[in-house]
Amino acid sequence: MWRKTGRLHHGWYLLFLLTLSLLVGCGPESEVDRLIQDLNSRSAARKIRAVQTLGLIKTPAAIEPVAAMLHDDDAAVRRCATWVLGQIDDPRSVQVLLNALRHDDSNVVKEALSGLAKNNSPAVLSALTDTLQHKDPKVRRKAASELGTMGDRRAIGPLKRSLTDRQCGRQAAQALRRLGWTPQTQEDKIHSLVAEESWTRLKEDWPSARDVLLKEVDSSDYQVIENALCALMNIAPEEATLALIDKLNRSDRKALAEVYLNSPYEKLRQAAEKWARDRGCPIATSGPGGSRPRSLQAK
C-alpha cells in the first residue's frame, strides 16, 4: 500500500543501502539502533526513511519506538509507522494496532485495519467488526473490505447488518460474497441488491422491495432510514414519493421528518417542512451559510 503512495516507492533502494552498510562492517544491531535514533529527528522525511527501513527489516526491536511514532505531529509519519507495525509478526505489534483503532487519525485507523487483517484471532475479528460502527464512513468501508479478506465466516452477521449502511453497504456486500454468503430470506436479498445498487433487478421485484424498505423507514436508526429512503427513490421515485409522504403525514416521529428535511429530494423536503409547520416545530439549520444538517426544535 505504501509503495503506491509515492512515499515508499524507493523501499527496495533503502533495503539495498541497509544491506550495503552491513557489508562494510556495521552490525545488524548497531544499524537498527541508528535507525531508531533517527526516529527522534526533527526532520519528518528522515523519520519516514528510518521507519520505512525498519519496516523492511521487520525486527521486533522496532515495535516500541515505532509505536511511539503513532503520536507524531506529522500525519505521514503516523501512517507510515502504522504500516510498519503491520509488517512485524509479533503479538506486541498486534496489540498496538488494536489500540490504534481508537486513534483520532482515520488514516492511522485504516492502516491498522490492513495490518490486523493478517491475523485471524478472535480478538482481531471482534475489533474489526466493532469498527463497522466507526463514525468515519471511510473507516467503515475499509473494515468491511478487510473482513472479507480475512475469510472468517463469523464476520457474516456484522457484515449483513452493514448492508443497510449506505456509506459502506457495497463493501459489505462484496465482503459477504467473498465469504460465500448468499441471501436466504427476501429481506436479505433486498438488502444485498440495494447495497449493490442493482436498481433494475429491484424494479423487477418492486412489491417486495417496497414492503421491505417502507417497513425500514419506521426504524429508529437514522442510517437505516436514510438507506431505505435512498433505495426507494432510486427504484420507483414517483410511487415511492407518494408512499413516503403519506407515511410521514401519518407519523408523529420527528426523526423521520428530519431525515426527509436533509434528503436530496425536493418533494420530501417540502413535505417535511409542511409537517413541521403543522405541528409548530421550528426548523433549525446548523453550519455556516445555512448548510445542512437541518433539525427540528421542540415546540
PDB file of C-alpha atoms in Angstrom:
ATOM      1  CA  MET A   1       0.000   0.000   0.000  1.00  0.00           C
ATOM      2  CA  TRP A   2       2.630   2.487   0.970  1.00  0.00           C
ATOM      3  CA  ARG A   3       4.682   1.973  -2.136  1.00  0.00           C
ATOM      4  CA  LYS A   4       1.645   3.103  -4.138  1.00  0.00           C
ATOM      5  CA  THR A   5       1.560   6.429  -2.326  1.00  0.00           C
ATOM      6  CA  GLY A   6       4.978   7.501  -3.620  1.00  0.00           C
ATOM      7  CA  ARG A   7       6.380   7.590  -0.095  1.00  0.00           C
ATOM      8  CA  LEU A   8       7.774   4.048  -0.191  1.00  0.00           C
ATOM      9  CA  HIS A   9       8.433   3.549  -3.871  1.00  0.00           C
ATOM     10  CA  HIS A  10      12.147   3.623  -3.030  1.00  0.00           C
ATOM     11  CA  GLY A  11      11.771   0.903  -0.361  1.00  0.00           C
ATOM     12  CA  TRP A  12      13.996  -1.578  -2.168  1.00  0.00           C
ATOM     13  CA  TYR A  13      16.627   1.119  -2.549  1.00  0.00           C
ATOM     14  CA  LEU A  14      16.549   1.637   1.223  1.00  0.00           C
ATOM     15  CA  LEU A  15      16.953  -2.081   1.738  1.00  0.00           C
ATOM     16  CA  PHE A  16      19.948  -2.034  -0.626  1.00  0.00           C
ATOM     17  CA  LEU A  17      21.554   0.749   1.401  1.00  0.00           C
ATOM     18  CA  LEU A  18      20.944  -1.168   4.611  1.00  0.00           C
ATOM     19  CA  THR A  19      22.495  -4.321   3.166  1.00  0.00           C
ATOM     20  CA  LEU A  20      25.486  -2.334   1.922  1.00  0.00           C
ATOM     21  CA  SER A  21      26.037  -0.808   5.368  1.00  0.00           C
ATOM     22  CA  LEU A  22      26.057  -4.270   6.899  1.00  0.00           C
ATOM     23  CA  LEU A  23      28.581  -5.496   4.354  1.00  0.00           C
ATOM     24  CA  VAL A  24      31.016  -2.674   5.115  1.00  0.00           C
ATOM     25  CA  GLY A  25      31.150  -3.513   8.767  1.00  0.00           C
ATOM     26  CA  CYS A  26      28.151  -2.215  10.659  1.00  0.00           C
ATOM     27  CA  GLY A  27      26.446  -4.982  12.654  1.00  0.00           C
ATOM     28  CA  PRO A  28      22.684  -5.503  12.375  1.00  0.00           C
ATOM     29  CA  GLU A  29      22.062  -4.366  15.938  1.00  0.00           C
ATOM     30  CA  SER A  30      24.056  -1.153  15.518  1.00  0.00           C
ATOM     31  CA  GLU A  31      22.226  -0.386  12.269  1.00  0.00           C
ATOM     32  CA  VAL A  32      18.823  -0.905  13.913  1.00  0.00           C
ATOM     33  CA  ASP A  33      19.933   1.279  16.811  1.00  0.00           C
ATOM     34  CA  ARG A  34      20.932   4.033  14.379  1.00  0.00           C
ATOM     35  CA  LEU A  35      17.562   3.868  12.646  1.00  0.00           C
ATOM     36  CA  ILE A  36      15.772   4.024  15.980  1.00  0.00           C
ATOM     37  CA  GLN A  37      17.820   7.093  16.878  1.00  0.00           C
ATOM     38  CA  ASP A  38      16.718   8.694  13.607  1.00  0.00           C
ATOM     39  CA  LEU A  39      13.138   8.470  14.851  1.00  0.00           C
ATOM     40  CA  ASN A  40      13.999  11.348  17.197  1.00  0.00           C
ATOM     41  CA  SER A  41      14.990  13.582  14.285  1.00  0.00           C
ATOM     42  CA  ARG A  42      13.261  16.918  13.764  1.00  0.00           C
ATOM     43  CA  SER A  43      13.006  16.088  10.080  1.00  0.00           C
ATOM     44  CA  ALA A  44       9.808  14.279   9.106  1.00  0.00           C
ATOM     45  CA  ALA A  45      11.496  12.986   5.938  1.00  0.00           C
ATOM     46  CA  ARG A  46      14.339  11.451   7.950  1.00  0.00           C
ATOM     47  CA  LYS A  47      11.907   9.853  10.378  1.00  0.00           C
ATOM     48  CA  ILE A  48       9.898   8.399   7.497  1.00  0.00           C
ATOM     49  CA  ARG A  49      13.042   6.943   5.898  1.00  0.00           C
ATOM     50  CA  ALA A  50      14.011   5.359   9.202  1.00  0.00           C
ATOM     51  CA  VAL A  51      10.531   3.950   9.774  1.00  0.00           C
ATOM     52  CA  GLN A  52      10.361   2.603   6.218  1.00  0.00           C
ATOM     53  CA  THR A  53      13.679   0.797   6.585  1.00  0.00           C
ATOM     54  CA  LEU A  54      12.673  -0.661   9.938  1.00  0.00           C
ATOM     55  CA  GLY A  55       9.573  -1.946   8.198  1.00  0.00           C
ATOM     56  CA  LEU A  56      11.710  -3.722   5.637  1.00  0.00           C
ATOM     57  CA  ILE A  57      13.854  -5.273   8.373  1.00  0.00           C
ATOM     58  CA  LYS A  58      10.729  -6.304  10.345  1.00  0.00           C
ATOM     59  CA  THR A  59      12.598  -6.509  13.631  1.00  0.00           C
ATOM     60  CA  PRO A  60      10.602  -6.826  16.880  1.00  0.00           C
ATOM     61  CA  ALA A  61      13.106  -4.426  18.449  1.00  0.00           C
ATOM     62  CA  ALA A  62      11.429  -1.647  16.463  1.00  0.00           C
ATOM     63  CA  ILE A  63       7.935  -2.179  17.886  1.00  0.00           C
ATOM     64  CA  GLU A  64       8.114   0.117  20.890  1.00  0.00           C
ATOM     65  CA  PRO A  65       9.954   3.055  19.245  1.00  0.00           C
ATOM     66  CA  VAL A  66       7.829   2.833  16.088  1.00  0.00           C
ATOM     67  CA  ALA A  67       4.644   2.644  18.171  1.00  0.00           C
ATOM     68  CA  ALA A  68       5.611   5.979  19.717  1.00  0.00           C
ATOM     69  CA  MET A  69       5.530   7.463  16.199  1.00  0.00           C
ATOM     70  CA  LEU A  70       1.749   6.950  16.095  1.00  0.00           C
ATOM     71  CA  HIS A  71       1.556  10.177  18.102  1.00  0.00           C
ATOM     72  CA  ASP A  72       3.951  12.159  15.900  1.00  0.00           C
ATOM     73  CA  ASP A  73       2.822  15.587  14.735  1.00  0.00           C
ATOM     74  CA  ASP A  74       3.298  14.624  11.094  1.00  0.00           C
ATOM     75  CA  ALA A  75       0.401  12.644   9.561  1.00  0.00           C
ATOM     76  CA  ALA A  76       2.685  10.869   7.071  1.00  0.00           C
ATOM     77  CA  VAL A  77       4.925   9.681   9.888  1.00  0.00           C
ATOM     78  CA  ARG A  78       1.927   8.358  11.829  1.00  0.00           C
ATOM     79  CA  ARG A  79       0.558   6.452   8.870  1.00  0.00           C
ATOM     80  CA  CYS A  80       3.940   5.053   7.875  1.00  0.00           C
ATOM     81  CA  ALA A  81       4.571   3.882  11.448  1.00  0.00           C
ATOM     82  CA  THR A  82       1.217   2.100  11.487  1.00  0.00           C
ATOM     83  CA  TRP A  83       2.101   0.339   8.228  1.00  0.00           C
ATOM     84  CA  VAL A  84       5.420  -0.822   9.709  1.00  0.00           C
ATOM     85  CA  LEU A  85       3.712  -2.319  12.757  1.00  0.00           C
ATOM     86  CA  GLY A  86       1.548  -4.336  10.400  1.00  0.00           C
ATOM     87  CA  GLN A  87       4.682  -5.838   8.845  1.00  0.00           C
ATOM     88  CA  ILE A  88       6.080  -7.178  12.121  1.00  0.00           C
ATOM     89  CA  ASP A  89       4.720 -10.576  13.115  1.00  0.00           C
ATOM     90  CA  ASP A  90       4.641 -10.197  16.881  1.00  0.00           C
ATOM     91  CA  PRO A  91       1.811 -10.205  19.476  1.00  0.00           C
ATOM     92  CA  ARG A  92       3.015  -6.837  20.764  1.00  0.00           C
ATOM     93  CA  SER A  93       2.567  -5.166  17.389  1.00  0.00           C
ATOM     94  CA  VAL A  94      -0.927  -6.682  17.124  1.00  0.00           C
ATOM     95  CA  GLN A  95      -1.852  -5.136  20.467  1.00  0.00           C
ATOM     96  CA  VAL A  96      -0.525  -1.732  19.388  1.00  0.00           C
ATOM     97  CA  LEU A  97      -2.601  -1.945  16.213  1.00  0.00           C
ATOM     98  CA  LEU A  98      -5.702  -2.914  18.190  1.00  0.00           C
ATOM     99  CA  ASN A  99      -5.198   0.190  20.336  1.00  0.00           C
ATOM    100  CA  ALA A 100      -4.666   2.243  17.168  1.00  0.00           C
ATOM    101  CA  LEU A 101      -8.254   1.518  16.085  1.00  0.00           C
ATOM    102  CA  ARG A 102      -9.252   4.191  18.632  1.00  0.00           C
ATOM    103  CA  HIS A 103      -6.836   6.754  17.154  1.00  0.00           C
ATOM    104  CA  ASP A 104      -8.166  10.201  16.209  1.00  0.00           C
ATOM    105  CA  ASP A 105      -6.485   9.987  12.788  1.00  0.00           C
ATOM    106  CA  SER A 106      -8.710   7.965  10.456  1.00  0.00           C
ATOM    107  CA  ASN A 107      -5.762   7.185   8.175  1.00  0.00           C
ATOM    108  CA  VAL A 108      -3.988   5.542  11.100  1.00  0.00           C
ATOM    109  CA  VAL A 109      -7.123   3.509  11.822  1.00  0.00           C
ATOM    110  CA  LYS A 110      -7.386   2.362   8.202  1.00  0.00           C
ATOM    111  CA  GLU A 111      -3.721   1.367   8.111  1.00  0.00           C
ATOM    112  CA  ALA A 112      -4.165  -0.509  11.393  1.00  0.00           C
ATOM    113  CA  LEU A 113      -7.072  -2.424   9.868  1.00  0.00           C
ATOM    114  CA  SER A 114      -4.851  -3.551   6.993  1.00  0.00           C
ATOM    115  CA  GLY A 115      -2.192  -4.759   9.382  1.00  0.00           C
ATOM    116  CA  LEU A 116      -4.640  -6.565  11.639  1.00  0.00           C
ATOM    117  CA  ALA A 117      -6.395  -8.368   8.787  1.00  0.00           C
ATOM    118  CA  LYS A 118      -3.350 -10.662   8.550  1.00  0.00           C
ATOM    119  CA  ASN A 119      -4.233 -12.044  11.968  1.00  0.00           C
ATOM    120  CA  ASN A 120      -7.384 -14.150  12.370  1.00  0.00           C
ATOM    121  CA  SER A 121      -7.544 -14.278  16.162  1.00  0.00           C
ATOM    122  CA  PRO A 122     -10.950 -13.819  17.863  1.00  0.00           C
ATOM    123  CA  ALA A 123      -9.765 -10.517  19.389  1.00  0.00           C
ATOM    124  CA  VAL A 124      -8.867  -9.112  15.974  1.00  0.00           C
ATOM    125  CA  LEU A 125     -12.111 -10.314  14.405  1.00  0.00           C
ATOM    126  CA  SER A 126     -14.126  -8.714  17.206  1.00  0.00           C
ATOM    127  CA  ALA A 127     -12.204  -5.438  16.876  1.00  0.00           C
ATOM    128  CA  LEU A 128     -12.733  -5.269  13.124  1.00  0.00           C
ATOM    129  CA  THR A 129     -16.458  -5.965  13.393  1.00  0.00           C
ATOM    130  CA  ASP A 130     -16.743  -3.255  16.067  1.00  0.00           C
ATOM    131  CA  THR A 131     -15.066  -0.834  13.649  1.00  0.00           C
ATOM    132  CA  LEU A 132     -18.018  -1.257  11.291  1.00  0.00           C
ATOM    133  CA  GLN A 133     -19.687   1.274  13.632  1.00  0.00           C
ATOM    134  CA  HIS A 134     -16.905   3.868  13.340  1.00  0.00           C
ATOM    135  CA  LYS A 135     -18.033   7.459  12.810  1.00  0.00           C
ATOM    136  CA  ASP A 136     -15.911   7.838   9.649  1.00  0.00           C
ATOM    137  CA  PRO A 137     -17.537   6.107   6.640  1.00  0.00           C
ATOM    138  CA  LYS A 138     -14.112   5.608   5.029  1.00  0.00           C
ATOM    139  CA  VAL A 139     -13.064   3.573   8.060  1.00  0.00           C
ATOM    140  CA  ARG A 140     -16.286   1.551   7.925  1.00  0.00           C
ATOM    141  CA  ARG A 141     -15.686   0.780   4.255  1.00  0.00           C
ATOM    142  CA  LYS A 142     -12.125  -0.314   4.992  1.00  0.00           C
ATOM    143  CA  ALA A 143     -13.255  -2.516   7.888  1.00  0.00           C
ATOM    144  CA  ALA A 144     -15.841  -4.248   5.699  1.00  0.00           C
ATOM    145  CA  SER A 145     -13.304  -4.882   2.950  1.00  0.00           C
ATOM    146  CA  GLU A 146     -10.711  -6.291   5.347  1.00  0.00           C
ATOM    147  CA  LEU A 147     -13.268  -8.599   6.959  1.00  0.00           C
ATOM    148  CA  GLY A 148     -13.849 -10.065   3.518  1.00  0.00           C
ATOM    149  CA  THR A 149     -10.110 -10.502   3.089  1.00  0.00           C
ATOM    150  CA  MET A 150      -9.764 -12.322   6.416  1.00  0.00           C
ATOM    151  CA  GLY A 151     -12.101 -15.059   5.223  1.00  0.00           C
ATOM    152  CA  ASP A 152     -13.666 -15.746   8.621  1.00  0.00           C
ATOM    153  CA  ARG A 153     -17.358 -16.583   8.261  1.00  0.00           C
ATOM    154  CA  ARG A 154     -18.002 -15.373  11.808  1.00  0.00           C
ATOM    155  CA  ALA A 155     -17.995 -11.902  10.276  1.00  0.00           C
ATOM    156  CA  ILE A 156     -21.127 -12.644   8.239  1.00  0.00           C
ATOM    157  CA  GLY A 157     -23.583 -11.438  10.907  1.00  0.00           C
ATOM    158  CA  PRO A 158     -21.991  -7.986  11.418  1.00  0.00           C
ATOM    159  CA  LEU A 159     -21.480  -7.572   7.665  1.00  0.00           C
ATOM    160  CA  LYS A 160     -25.147  -8.361   6.992  1.00  0.00           C
ATOM    161  CA  ARG A 161     -26.120  -5.568   9.386  1.00  0.00           C
ATOM    162  CA  SER A 162     -23.826  -3.206   7.465  1.00  0.00           C
ATOM    163  CA  LEU A 163     -25.740  -3.812   4.252  1.00  0.00           C
ATOM    164  CA  THR A 164     -28.201  -1.138   5.407  1.00  0.00           C
ATOM    165  CA  ASP A 165     -25.379   1.395   5.914  1.00  0.00           C
ATOM    166  CA  ARG A 166     -25.491   3.444   2.721  1.00  0.00           C
ATOM    167  CA  GLN A 167     -21.881   4.552   3.235  1.00  0.00           C
ATOM    168  CA  CYS A 168     -20.362   1.065   3.306  1.00  0.00           C
ATOM    169  CA  GLY A 169     -23.088  -1.286   2.098  1.00  0.00           C
ATOM    170  CA  ARG A 170     -21.333  -2.020  -1.196  1.00  0.00           C
ATOM    171  CA  GLN A 171     -18.126  -3.057   0.571  1.00  0.00           C
ATOM    172  CA  ALA A 172     -20.142  -5.198   2.978  1.00  0.00           C
ATOM    173  CA  ALA A 173     -21.883  -6.938   0.065  1.00  0.00           C
ATOM    174  CA  GLN A 174     -18.560  -7.611  -1.646  1.00  0.00           C
ATOM    175  CA  ALA A 175     -17.095  -8.999   1.581  1.00  0.00           C
ATOM    176  CA  LEU A 176     -20.096 -11.268   2.068  1.00  0.00           C
ATOM    177  CA  ARG A 177     -19.655 -12.671  -1.428  1.00  0.00           C
ATOM    178  CA  ARG A 178     -16.015 -13.416  -0.655  1.00  0.00           C
ATOM    179  CA  LEU A 179     -17.146 -15.284   2.433  1.00  0.00           C
ATOM    180  CA  GLY A 180     -19.505 -17.409   0.342  1.00  0.00           C
ATOM    181  CA  TRP A 181     -22.706 -15.921   1.772  1.00  0.00           C
ATOM    182  CA  THR A 182     -25.898 -15.937  -0.260  1.00  0.00           C
ATOM    183  CA  PRO A 183     -29.203 -14.324   0.818  1.00  0.00           C
ATOM    184  CA  GLN A 184     -31.603 -16.797   2.401  1.00  0.00           C
ATOM    185  CA  THR A 185     -34.554 -14.507   3.055  1.00  0.00           C
ATOM    186  CA  GLN A 186     -36.406 -11.920   0.990  1.00  0.00           C
ATOM    187  CA  GLU A 187     -35.186  -9.221   3.346  1.00  0.00           C
ATOM    188  CA  ASP A 188     -31.559 -10.286   2.920  1.00  0.00           C
ATOM    189  CA  LYS A 189     -31.993 -10.360  -0.853  1.00  0.00           C
ATOM    190  CA  ILE A 190     -33.392  -6.826  -0.924  1.00  0.00           C
ATOM    191  CA  HIS A 191     -30.636  -5.522   1.371  1.00  0.00           C
ATOM    192  CA  SER A 192     -27.968  -7.103  -0.791  1.00  0.00           C
ATOM    193  CA  LEU A 193     -29.390  -5.703  -4.026  1.00  0.00           C
ATOM    194  CA  VAL A 194     -29.749  -2.236  -2.505  1.00  0.00           C
ATOM    195  CA  ALA A 195     -26.143  -2.325  -1.261  1.00  0.00           C
ATOM    196  CA  GLU A 196     -25.004  -3.245  -4.768  1.00  0.00           C
ATOM    197  CA  GLU A 197     -27.306  -0.567  -6.260  1.00  0.00           C
ATOM    198  CA  SER A 198     -28.943  -3.156  -8.516  1.00  0.00           C
ATOM    199  CA  TRP A 199     -31.869  -0.849  -9.234  1.00  0.00           C
ATOM    200  CA  THR A 200     -33.063  -2.697 -12.342  1.00  0.00           C
ATOM    201  CA  ARG A 201     -33.406  -6.004 -10.524  1.00  0.00           C
ATOM    202  CA  LEU A 202     -35.162  -4.260  -7.658  1.00  0.00           C
ATOM    203  CA  LYS A 203     -37.638  -2.653 -10.060  1.00  0.00           C
ATOM    204  CA  GLU A 204     -38.477  -6.112 -11.345  1.00  0.00           C
ATOM    205  CA  ASP A 205     -39.455  -7.094  -7.801  1.00  0.00           C
ATOM    206  CA  TRP A 206     -40.862  -3.737  -6.760  1.00  0.00           C
ATOM    207  CA  PRO A 207     -43.670  -5.055  -4.492  1.00  0.00           C
ATOM    208  CA  SER A 208     -41.202  -6.987  -2.327  1.00  0.00           C
ATOM    209  CA  ALA A 209     -38.676  -4.146  -2.308  1.00  0.00           C
ATOM    210  CA  ARG A 210     -41.385  -1.624  -1.395  1.00  0.00           C
ATOM    211  CA  ASP A 211     -42.657  -3.727   1.510  1.00  0.00           C
ATOM    212  CA  VAL A 212     -39.203  -4.340   2.986  1.00  0.00           C
ATOM    213  CA  LEU A 213     -37.947  -0.781   2.586  1.00  0.00           C
ATOM    214  CA  LEU A 214     -41.092   1.038   3.714  1.00  0.00           C
ATOM    215  CA  LYS A 215     -41.021  -1.057   6.868  1.00  0.00           C
ATOM    216  CA  GLU A 216     -37.431   0.078   7.486  1.00  0.00           C
ATOM    217  CA  VAL A 217     -38.466   3.722   7.227  1.00  0.00           C
ATOM    218  CA  ASP A 218     -40.045   3.063  10.646  1.00  0.00           C
ATOM    219  CA  SER A 219     -36.624   2.185  12.111  1.00  0.00           C
ATOM    220  CA  SER A 220     -35.152   4.183  14.993  1.00  0.00           C
ATOM    221  CA  ASP A 221     -31.736   4.040  13.275  1.00  0.00           C
ATOM    222  CA  TYR A 222     -31.043   7.132  11.150  1.00  0.00           C
ATOM    223  CA  GLN A 223     -28.704   5.206   8.833  1.00  0.00           C
ATOM    224  CA  VAL A 224     -31.288   2.504   8.167  1.00  0.00           C
ATOM    225  CA  ILE A 225     -33.970   5.103   7.382  1.00  0.00           C
ATOM    226  CA  GLU A 226     -31.617   7.042   5.107  1.00  0.00           C
ATOM    227  CA  ASN A 227     -30.629   3.877   3.257  1.00  0.00           C
ATOM    228  CA  ALA A 228     -34.244   2.811   2.733  1.00  0.00           C
ATOM    229  CA  LEU A 229     -35.225   6.288   1.604  1.00  0.00           C
ATOM    230  CA  CYS A 230     -32.433   6.454  -0.967  1.00  0.00           C
ATOM    231  CA  ALA A 231     -33.260   2.975  -2.265  1.00  0.00           C
ATOM    232  CA  LEU A 232     -36.975   3.669  -2.652  1.00  0.00           C
ATOM    233  CA  MET A 233     -36.322   6.876  -4.563  1.00  0.00           C
ATOM    234  CA  ASN A 234     -33.919   5.113  -6.914  1.00  0.00           C
ATOM    235  CA  ILE A 235     -36.227   2.177  -7.616  1.00  0.00           C
ATOM    236  CA  ALA A 236     -39.584   3.888  -8.223  1.00  0.00           C
ATOM    237  CA  PRO A 237     -39.359   7.597  -7.392  1.00  0.00           C
ATOM    238  CA  GLU A 238     -42.937   8.649  -8.198  1.00  0.00           C
ATOM    239  CA  GLU A 239     -44.678   5.856  -6.334  1.00  0.00           C
ATOM    240  CA  ALA A 240     -42.123   5.977  -3.524  1.00  0.00           C
ATOM    241  CA  THR A 241     -42.608   9.722  -3.060  1.00  0.00           C
ATOM    242  CA  LEU A 242     -46.356   9.321  -2.568  1.00  0.00           C
ATOM    243  CA  ALA A 243     -45.912   6.417  -0.152  1.00  0.00           C
ATOM    244  CA  LEU A 244     -43.216   8.207   1.846  1.00  0.00           C
ATOM    245  CA  ILE A 245     -45.166  11.449   2.174  1.00  0.00           C
ATOM    246  CA  ASP A 246     -48.231   9.511   3.292  1.00  0.00           C
ATOM    247  CA  LYS A 247     -46.133   7.670   5.874  1.00  0.00           C
ATOM    248  CA  LEU A 248     -44.751  10.950   7.231  1.00  0.00           C
ATOM    249  CA  ASN A 249     -48.175  12.601   7.415  1.00  0.00           C
ATOM    250  CA  ARG A 250     -49.487   9.706   9.473  1.00  0.00           C
ATOM    251  CA  SER A 251     -46.491   9.787  11.792  1.00  0.00           C
ATOM    252  CA  ASP A 252     -45.529  11.860  14.817  1.00  0.00           C
ATOM    253  CA  ARG A 253     -41.844  10.904  14.554  1.00  0.00           C
ATOM    254  CA  LYS A 254     -39.596  13.950  14.459  1.00  0.00           C
ATOM    255  CA  ALA A 255     -36.627  11.774  13.489  1.00  0.00           C
ATOM    256  CA  LEU A 256     -38.355  10.719  10.285  1.00  0.00           C
ATOM    257  CA  ALA A 257     -39.148  14.313   9.382  1.00  0.00           C
ATOM    258  CA  GLU A 258     -35.501  15.245   9.915  1.00  0.00           C
ATOM    259  CA  VAL A 259     -34.349  12.548   7.509  1.00  0.00           C
ATOM    260  CA  TYR A 260     -36.718  13.996   4.898  1.00  0.00           C
ATOM    261  CA  LEU A 261     -35.506  17.528   5.658  1.00  0.00           C
ATOM    262  CA  ASN A 262     -31.925  16.545   4.904  1.00  0.00           C
ATOM    263  CA  SER A 263     -32.676  14.369   1.905  1.00  0.00           C
ATOM    264  CA  PRO A 264     -31.740  15.409  -1.656  1.00  0.00           C
ATOM    265  CA  TYR A 265     -35.383  15.048  -2.762  1.00  0.00           C
ATOM    266  CA  GLU A 266     -37.271  18.318  -3.017  1.00  0.00           C
ATOM    267  CA  LYS A 267     -40.786  16.918  -2.592  1.00  0.00           C
ATOM    268  CA  LEU A 268     -39.781  15.078   0.569  1.00  0.00           C
ATOM    269  CA  ARG A 269     -38.109  18.200   1.965  1.00  0.00           C
ATOM    270  CA  GLN A 270     -41.240  20.216   1.239  1.00  0.00           C
ATOM    271  CA  ALA A 271     -43.409  17.564   2.904  1.00  0.00           C
ATOM    272  CA  ALA A 272     -41.183  17.658   5.989  1.00  0.00           C
ATOM    273  CA  GLU A 273     -41.326  21.452   6.138  1.00  0.00           C
ATOM    274  CA  LYS A 274     -45.131  21.350   5.986  1.00  0.00           C
ATOM    275  CA  TRP A 275     -45.175  18.595   8.625  1.00  0.00           C
ATOM    276  CA  ALA A 276     -43.078  20.823  10.900  1.00  0.00           C
ATOM    277  CA  ARG A 277     -45.277  23.898  10.335  1.00  0.00           C
ATOM    278  CA  ASP A 278     -48.455  21.969  11.021  1.00  0.00           C
ATOM    279  CA  ARG A 279     -47.033  20.771  14.350  1.00  0.00           C
ATOM    280  CA  GLY A 280     -45.411  24.047  15.335  1.00  0.00           C
ATOM    281  CA  CYS A 281     -41.852  22.659  15.243  1.00  0.00           C
ATOM    282  CA  PRO A 282     -39.274  25.306  14.311  1.00  0.00           C
ATOM    283  CA  ILE A 283     -36.627  24.196  11.813  1.00  0.00           C
ATOM    284  CA  ALA A 284     -33.045  24.968  12.811  1.00  0.00           C
ATOM    285  CA  THR A 285     -30.115  24.881  10.439  1.00  0.00           C
ATOM    286  CA  SER A 286     -26.613  24.223  11.692  1.00  0.00           C
ATOM    287  CA  GLY A 287     -23.470  25.082   9.795  1.00  0.00           C
ATOM    288  CA  PRO A 288     -22.237  28.274   8.093  1.00  0.00           C
ATOM    289  CA  GLY A 289     -24.395  29.876   5.466  1.00  0.00           C
ATOM    290  CA  GLY A 290     -27.438  27.755   6.229  1.00  0.00           C
ATOM    291  CA  SER A 291     -25.827  24.463   5.281  1.00  0.00           C
ATOM    292  CA  ARG A 292     -27.166  21.071   6.392  1.00  0.00           C
ATOM    293  CA  PRO A 293     -27.933  19.277   8.566  1.00  0.00           C
ATOM    294  CA  ARG A 294     -31.331  20.707   9.449  1.00  0.00           C
ATOM    295  CA  SER A 295     -33.075  19.721  12.631  1.00  0.00           C
ATOM    296  CA  LEU A 296     -36.446  20.194  14.298  1.00  0.00           C
ATOM    297  CA  GLN A 297     -36.615  22.010  17.596  1.00  0.00           C
ATOM    298  CA  ALA A 298     -39.032  21.349  20.412  1.00  0.00           C
ATOM    299  CA  LYS A 299     -42.385  23.145  20.216  1.00  0.00           C
TER     300      LYS A 299
END
